C-alpha cells in the first residue's frame, strides 16, 4: 500500500456517494500508472480547417522511457483492484455506474488496453461496471477494425 492511498480511496468513495445523492448516475475514476509517460512524443496536430488537436508520435521520440516489468504491472493491478473494489461497491449501494476510460495513449501492455478492458469486467462483474468507450483511443490502438470488433464484443 502506498502512503496516503487510504485517504485517496476514502475521498473517491465519498465522491461516489455525493454523486449518487445528487442524482448523477455515472462516474469515472482515474488511476495513476495506467499510461506510460515518455513512450511517445506529444505535439500540436493541425487538422482540417486549422483545428488544433493533440498529436502523439512513437517515431519522433528517440529516447523512450522503460515500460514497467510484468512483475511491476501485476503489483499495479493488485493495487488497482484494492482501490476499485470499494468504489464499485459504493456505486452499487448508491445506484451509480462506474466507468473506465481505456488507457490513453494506448501503448502496448498499458493496463486498460484490450486485455485490460476484459480483465476489468472479469474482476468486477457487477452490473454497474462498464466503460467510457473512446473510439479515438481505441482507434489509435488498432484502427477501425479493432473498434468494430470491440463494439461487437462489448456491445
PDB file of C-alpha atoms in Angstrom:
ATOM      1  CA  UNK A   1       0.000   0.000   0.000  1.00  0.00           C
ATOM      2  CA  UNK A   2       1.263   3.426  -0.927  1.00  0.00           C
ATOM      3  CA  UNK A   3       1.396   6.246   1.639  1.00  0.00           C
ATOM      4  CA  UNK A   4      -1.840   8.221   1.598  1.00  0.00           C
ATOM      5  CA  UNK A   5      -3.661   5.700  -0.581  1.00  0.00           C
ATOM      6  CA  UNK A   6      -6.298   5.020   2.082  1.00  0.00           C
ATOM      7  CA  UNK A   7      -7.201   8.717   2.140  1.00  0.00           C
ATOM      8  CA  UNK A   8      -7.435   8.859  -1.659  1.00  0.00           C
ATOM      9  CA  UNK A   9      -9.686   5.788  -1.740  1.00  0.00           C
ATOM     10  CA  UNK A  10     -11.875   7.247   1.016  1.00  0.00           C
ATOM     11  CA  UNK A  11     -12.154  10.513  -0.939  1.00  0.00           C
ATOM     12  CA  UNK A  12     -13.167   8.621  -4.085  1.00  0.00           C
ATOM     13  CA  UNK A  13     -15.747   6.551  -2.192  1.00  0.00           C
ATOM     14  CA  UNK A  14     -17.203   9.701  -0.631  1.00  0.00           C
ATOM     15  CA  UNK A  15     -17.345  11.358  -4.054  1.00  0.00           C
ATOM     16  CA  UNK A  16     -19.368   8.426  -5.425  1.00  0.00           C
ATOM     17  CA  UNK A  17     -21.802   8.795  -2.506  1.00  0.00           C
ATOM     18  CA  UNK A  18     -22.174  12.529  -3.158  1.00  0.00           C
ATOM     19  CA  UNK A  19     -22.707  11.961  -6.877  1.00  0.00           C
ATOM     20  CA  UNK A  20     -25.382   9.384  -6.073  1.00  0.00           C
ATOM     21  CA  UNK A  21     -27.141  11.763  -3.670  1.00  0.00           C
ATOM     22  CA  UNK A  22     -27.050  14.467  -6.367  1.00  0.00           C
ATOM     23  CA  UNK A  23     -28.651  12.130  -8.904  1.00  0.00           C
ATOM     24  CA  UNK A  24     -25.521  11.834 -11.047  1.00  0.00           C
ATOM     25  CA  UNK A  25     -25.684   8.264 -12.286  1.00  0.00           C
ATOM     26  CA  UNK A  26     -22.269   7.694 -13.843  1.00  0.00           C
ATOM     27  CA  UNK A  27     -18.734   8.412 -12.622  1.00  0.00           C
ATOM     28  CA  UNK A  28     -15.247   7.836 -13.904  1.00  0.00           C
ATOM     29  CA  UNK A  29     -12.199   7.366 -11.690  1.00  0.00           C
ATOM     30  CA  UNK A  30      -8.658   7.949 -12.958  1.00  0.00           C
ATOM     31  CA  UNK A  31      -5.757   5.776 -11.816  1.00  0.00           C
ATOM     32  CA  UNK A  32      -2.122   6.832 -11.904  1.00  0.00           C
ATOM     33  CA  UNK A  33       0.017   4.391 -13.836  1.00  0.00           C
ATOM     34  CA  UNK A  34      -2.460   3.283 -16.497  1.00  0.00           C
ATOM     35  CA  UNK A  35      -0.392   5.157 -19.099  1.00  0.00           C
ATOM     36  CA  UNK A  36       3.346   5.130 -19.683  1.00  0.00           C
ATOM     37  CA  UNK A  37       4.794   8.663 -19.901  1.00  0.00           C
ATOM     38  CA  UNK A  38       7.896   9.075 -22.009  1.00  0.00           C
ATOM     39  CA  UNK A  39       6.951   6.436 -24.578  1.00  0.00           C
ATOM     40  CA  UNK A  40       5.768   8.859 -27.272  1.00  0.00           C
ATOM     41  CA  UNK A  41       6.253  12.481 -28.298  1.00  0.00           C
ATOM     42  CA  UNK A  42       3.289  14.827 -27.844  1.00  0.00           C
ATOM     43  CA  UNK A  43       2.826  17.651 -30.308  1.00  0.00           C
ATOM     44  CA  UNK A  44       0.187  20.058 -31.645  1.00  0.00           C
ATOM     45  CA  UNK A  45      -1.519  18.391 -34.574  1.00  0.00           C
ATOM     46  CA  UNK A  46      -3.007  20.769 -37.142  1.00  0.00           C
ATOM     47  CA  UNK A  47      -6.235  19.299 -38.513  1.00  0.00           C
ATOM     48  CA  UNK A  48      -8.563  20.236 -41.376  1.00  0.00           C
ATOM     49  CA  UNK A  49      -9.640  23.853 -41.301  1.00  0.00           C
ATOM     50  CA  UNK A  50      -6.782  24.756 -38.958  1.00  0.00           C
ATOM     51  CA  UNK A  51      -8.256  22.998 -35.936  1.00  0.00           C
ATOM     52  CA  UNK A  52      -5.582  22.119 -33.395  1.00  0.00           C
ATOM     53  CA  UNK A  53      -5.593  18.730 -31.731  1.00  0.00           C
ATOM     54  CA  UNK A  54      -3.305  16.588 -29.652  1.00  0.00           C
ATOM     55  CA  UNK A  55      -0.833  14.519 -31.615  1.00  0.00           C
ATOM     56  CA  UNK A  56       1.358  11.677 -30.383  1.00  0.00           C
ATOM     57  CA  UNK A  57       4.168  10.001 -32.254  1.00  0.00           C
ATOM     58  CA  UNK A  58       6.113   6.876 -31.419  1.00  0.00           C
ATOM     59  CA  UNK A  59       8.705   7.713 -34.079  1.00  0.00           C
ATOM     60  CA  UNK A  60       9.537  11.302 -33.108  1.00  0.00           C
ATOM     61  CA  UNK A  61      10.701  10.405 -29.599  1.00  0.00           C
ATOM     62  CA  UNK A  62      14.185   8.948 -29.958  1.00  0.00           C
ATOM     63  CA  UNK A  63      14.901   8.118 -26.306  1.00  0.00           C
ATOM     64  CA  UNK A  64      11.968   6.343 -24.727  1.00  0.00           C
ATOM     65  CA  UNK A  65      11.487   5.611 -21.045  1.00  0.00           C
ATOM     66  CA  UNK A  66      11.293   1.999 -19.950  1.00  0.00           C
ATOM     67  CA  UNK A  67       7.956   0.261 -19.638  1.00  0.00           C
ATOM     68  CA  UNK A  68       7.063  -1.498 -16.404  1.00  0.00           C
ATOM     69  CA  UNK A  69       8.095  -5.116 -15.992  1.00  0.00           C
ATOM     70  CA  UNK A  70       5.469  -7.856 -15.809  1.00  0.00           C
ATOM     71  CA  UNK A  71       6.016  -8.012 -12.055  1.00  0.00           C
ATOM     72  CA  UNK A  72       5.513  -4.242 -11.726  1.00  0.00           C
ATOM     73  CA  UNK A  73       2.331  -4.440 -13.808  1.00  0.00           C
ATOM     74  CA  UNK A  74       0.970  -7.233 -11.596  1.00  0.00           C
ATOM     75  CA  UNK A  75       1.686  -5.185  -8.450  1.00  0.00           C
ATOM     76  CA  UNK A  76      -0.035  -2.214 -10.121  1.00  0.00           C
ATOM     77  CA  UNK A  77      -3.079  -4.360 -10.972  1.00  0.00           C
ATOM     78  CA  UNK A  78      -3.295  -5.633  -7.410  1.00  0.00           C
ATOM     79  CA  UNK A  79      -3.293  -2.037  -6.134  1.00  0.00           C
ATOM     80  CA  UNK A  80      -5.919  -1.122  -8.736  1.00  0.00           C
ATOM     81  CA  UNK A  81      -8.170  -3.959  -7.530  1.00  0.00           C
ATOM     82  CA  UNK A  82      -7.850  -2.815  -3.907  1.00  0.00           C
ATOM     83  CA  UNK A  83      -8.751   0.750  -4.871  1.00  0.00           C
ATOM     84  CA  UNK A  84     -11.500  -0.001  -7.406  1.00  0.00           C
ATOM     85  CA  UNK A  85     -13.397  -2.557  -5.291  1.00  0.00           C
ATOM     86  CA  UNK A  86     -14.759  -0.081  -2.692  1.00  0.00           C
ATOM     87  CA  UNK A  87     -15.595   2.419  -5.451  1.00  0.00           C
ATOM     88  CA  UNK A  88     -17.575  -0.215  -7.360  1.00  0.00           C
ATOM     89  CA  UNK A  89     -19.393  -1.436  -4.240  1.00  0.00           C
ATOM     90  CA  UNK A  90     -20.227   2.121  -3.168  1.00  0.00           C
ATOM     91  CA  UNK A  91     -21.563   2.741  -6.659  1.00  0.00           C
ATOM     92  CA  UNK A  92     -23.833  -0.297  -6.328  1.00  0.00           C
ATOM     93  CA  UNK A  93     -25.148   0.938  -2.980  1.00  0.00           C
ATOM     94  CA  UNK A  94     -25.835   4.409  -4.411  1.00  0.00           C
ATOM     95  CA  UNK A  95     -27.199   3.470  -7.862  1.00  0.00           C
ATOM     96  CA  UNK A  96     -24.133   4.905  -9.624  1.00  0.00           C
ATOM     97  CA  UNK A  97     -22.439   3.325 -12.637  1.00  0.00           C
ATOM     98  CA  UNK A  98     -18.646   3.261 -12.530  1.00  0.00           C
ATOM     99  CA  UNK A  99     -16.989   3.673 -15.930  1.00  0.00           C
ATOM    100  CA  UNK A 100     -13.394   3.233 -17.022  1.00  0.00           C
ATOM    101  CA  UNK A 101     -11.764   5.034 -19.957  1.00  0.00           C
ATOM    102  CA  UNK A 102      -9.199   2.980 -21.895  1.00  0.00           C
ATOM    103  CA  UNK A 103      -5.534   3.823 -21.315  1.00  0.00           C
ATOM    104  CA  UNK A 104      -4.806   6.921 -23.396  1.00  0.00           C
ATOM    105  CA  UNK A 105      -2.232   6.865 -25.026  1.00  0.00           C
ATOM    106  CA  UNK A 106      -2.774   3.147 -25.700  1.00  0.00           C
ATOM    107  CA  UNK A 107       0.834   1.983 -25.590  1.00  0.00           C
ATOM    108  CA  UNK A 108       1.395  -1.785 -25.759  1.00  0.00           C
ATOM    109  CA  UNK A 109       0.724  -3.520 -22.438  1.00  0.00           C
ATOM    110  CA  UNK A 110      -0.959  -0.482 -20.876  1.00  0.00           C
ATOM    111  CA  UNK A 111      -3.299  -1.720 -18.136  1.00  0.00           C
ATOM    112  CA  UNK A 112      -6.582  -0.538 -19.645  1.00  0.00           C
ATOM    113  CA  UNK A 113      -5.883  -1.713 -23.182  1.00  0.00           C
ATOM    114  CA  UNK A 114      -7.561  -4.640 -24.947  1.00  0.00           C
ATOM    115  CA  UNK A 115      -6.866  -7.418 -22.452  1.00  0.00           C
ATOM    116  CA  UNK A 116      -7.104  -4.986 -19.547  1.00  0.00           C
ATOM    117  CA  UNK A 117     -10.621  -3.936 -20.536  1.00  0.00           C
ATOM    118  CA  UNK A 118     -11.700  -7.574 -20.384  1.00  0.00           C
ATOM    119  CA  UNK A 119      -9.831  -8.014 -17.117  1.00  0.00           C
ATOM    120  CA  UNK A 120     -11.805  -5.153 -15.530  1.00  0.00           C
ATOM    121  CA  UNK A 121     -15.059  -6.916 -16.386  1.00  0.00           C
ATOM    122  CA  UNK A 122     -13.697 -10.273 -15.196  1.00  0.00           C
ATOM    123  CA  UNK A 123     -12.505  -8.843 -11.872  1.00  0.00           C
ATOM    124  CA  UNK A 124     -15.573  -6.631 -11.392  1.00  0.00           C
ATOM    125  CA  UNK A 125     -18.620  -8.378 -12.882  1.00  0.00           C
ATOM    126  CA  UNK A 126     -21.049  -6.111 -11.035  1.00  0.00           C
ATOM    127  CA  UNK A 127     -23.845  -4.676 -13.171  1.00  0.00           C
ATOM    128  CA  UNK A 128     -22.699  -1.095 -12.542  1.00  0.00           C
ATOM    129  CA  UNK A 129     -19.209  -1.547 -14.044  1.00  0.00           C
ATOM    130  CA  UNK A 130     -18.539  -0.536 -17.634  1.00  0.00           C
ATOM    131  CA  UNK A 131     -16.529   1.667 -19.958  1.00  0.00           C
ATOM    132  CA  UNK A 132     -16.383   5.121 -21.393  1.00  0.00           C
ATOM    133  CA  UNK A 133     -15.706   3.566 -24.778  1.00  0.00           C
ATOM    134  CA  UNK A 134     -13.447   6.085 -26.503  1.00  0.00           C
ATOM    135  CA  UNK A 135     -13.430   5.363 -30.209  1.00  0.00           C
ATOM    136  CA  UNK A 136     -10.460   7.701 -30.713  1.00  0.00           C
ATOM    137  CA  UNK A 137      -8.264   5.977 -28.150  1.00  0.00           C
ATOM    138  CA  UNK A 138      -9.187   2.517 -29.339  1.00  0.00           C
ATOM    139  CA  UNK A 139      -8.657   3.525 -32.998  1.00  0.00           C
ATOM    140  CA  UNK A 140      -5.155   4.666 -32.002  1.00  0.00           C
ATOM    141  CA  UNK A 141      -4.655   1.193 -30.545  1.00  0.00           C
ATOM    142  CA  UNK A 142      -5.615  -0.720 -33.667  1.00  0.00           C
ATOM    143  CA  UNK A 143      -7.671   1.153 -36.225  1.00  0.00           C
ATOM    144  CA  UNK A 144     -11.273   0.841 -37.287  1.00  0.00           C
ATOM    145  CA  UNK A 145     -11.223  -2.963 -37.390  1.00  0.00           C
ATOM    146  CA  UNK A 146     -10.360  -3.065 -33.664  1.00  0.00           C
ATOM    147  CA  UNK A 147     -13.123  -0.562 -32.896  1.00  0.00           C
ATOM    148  CA  UNK A 148     -15.721  -2.626 -34.787  1.00  0.00           C
ATOM    149  CA  UNK A 149     -14.504  -5.858 -33.153  1.00  0.00           C
ATOM    150  CA  UNK A 150     -14.697  -4.325 -29.665  1.00  0.00           C
ATOM    151  CA  UNK A 151     -18.127  -2.814 -30.268  1.00  0.00           C
ATOM    152  CA  UNK A 152     -19.328  -6.267 -31.323  1.00  0.00           C
ATOM    153  CA  UNK A 153     -17.600  -7.816 -28.305  1.00  0.00           C
ATOM    154  CA  UNK A 154     -18.621  -5.363 -25.581  1.00  0.00           C
ATOM    155  CA  UNK A 155     -21.891  -4.198 -27.100  1.00  0.00           C
TER     156      UNK A 155
END
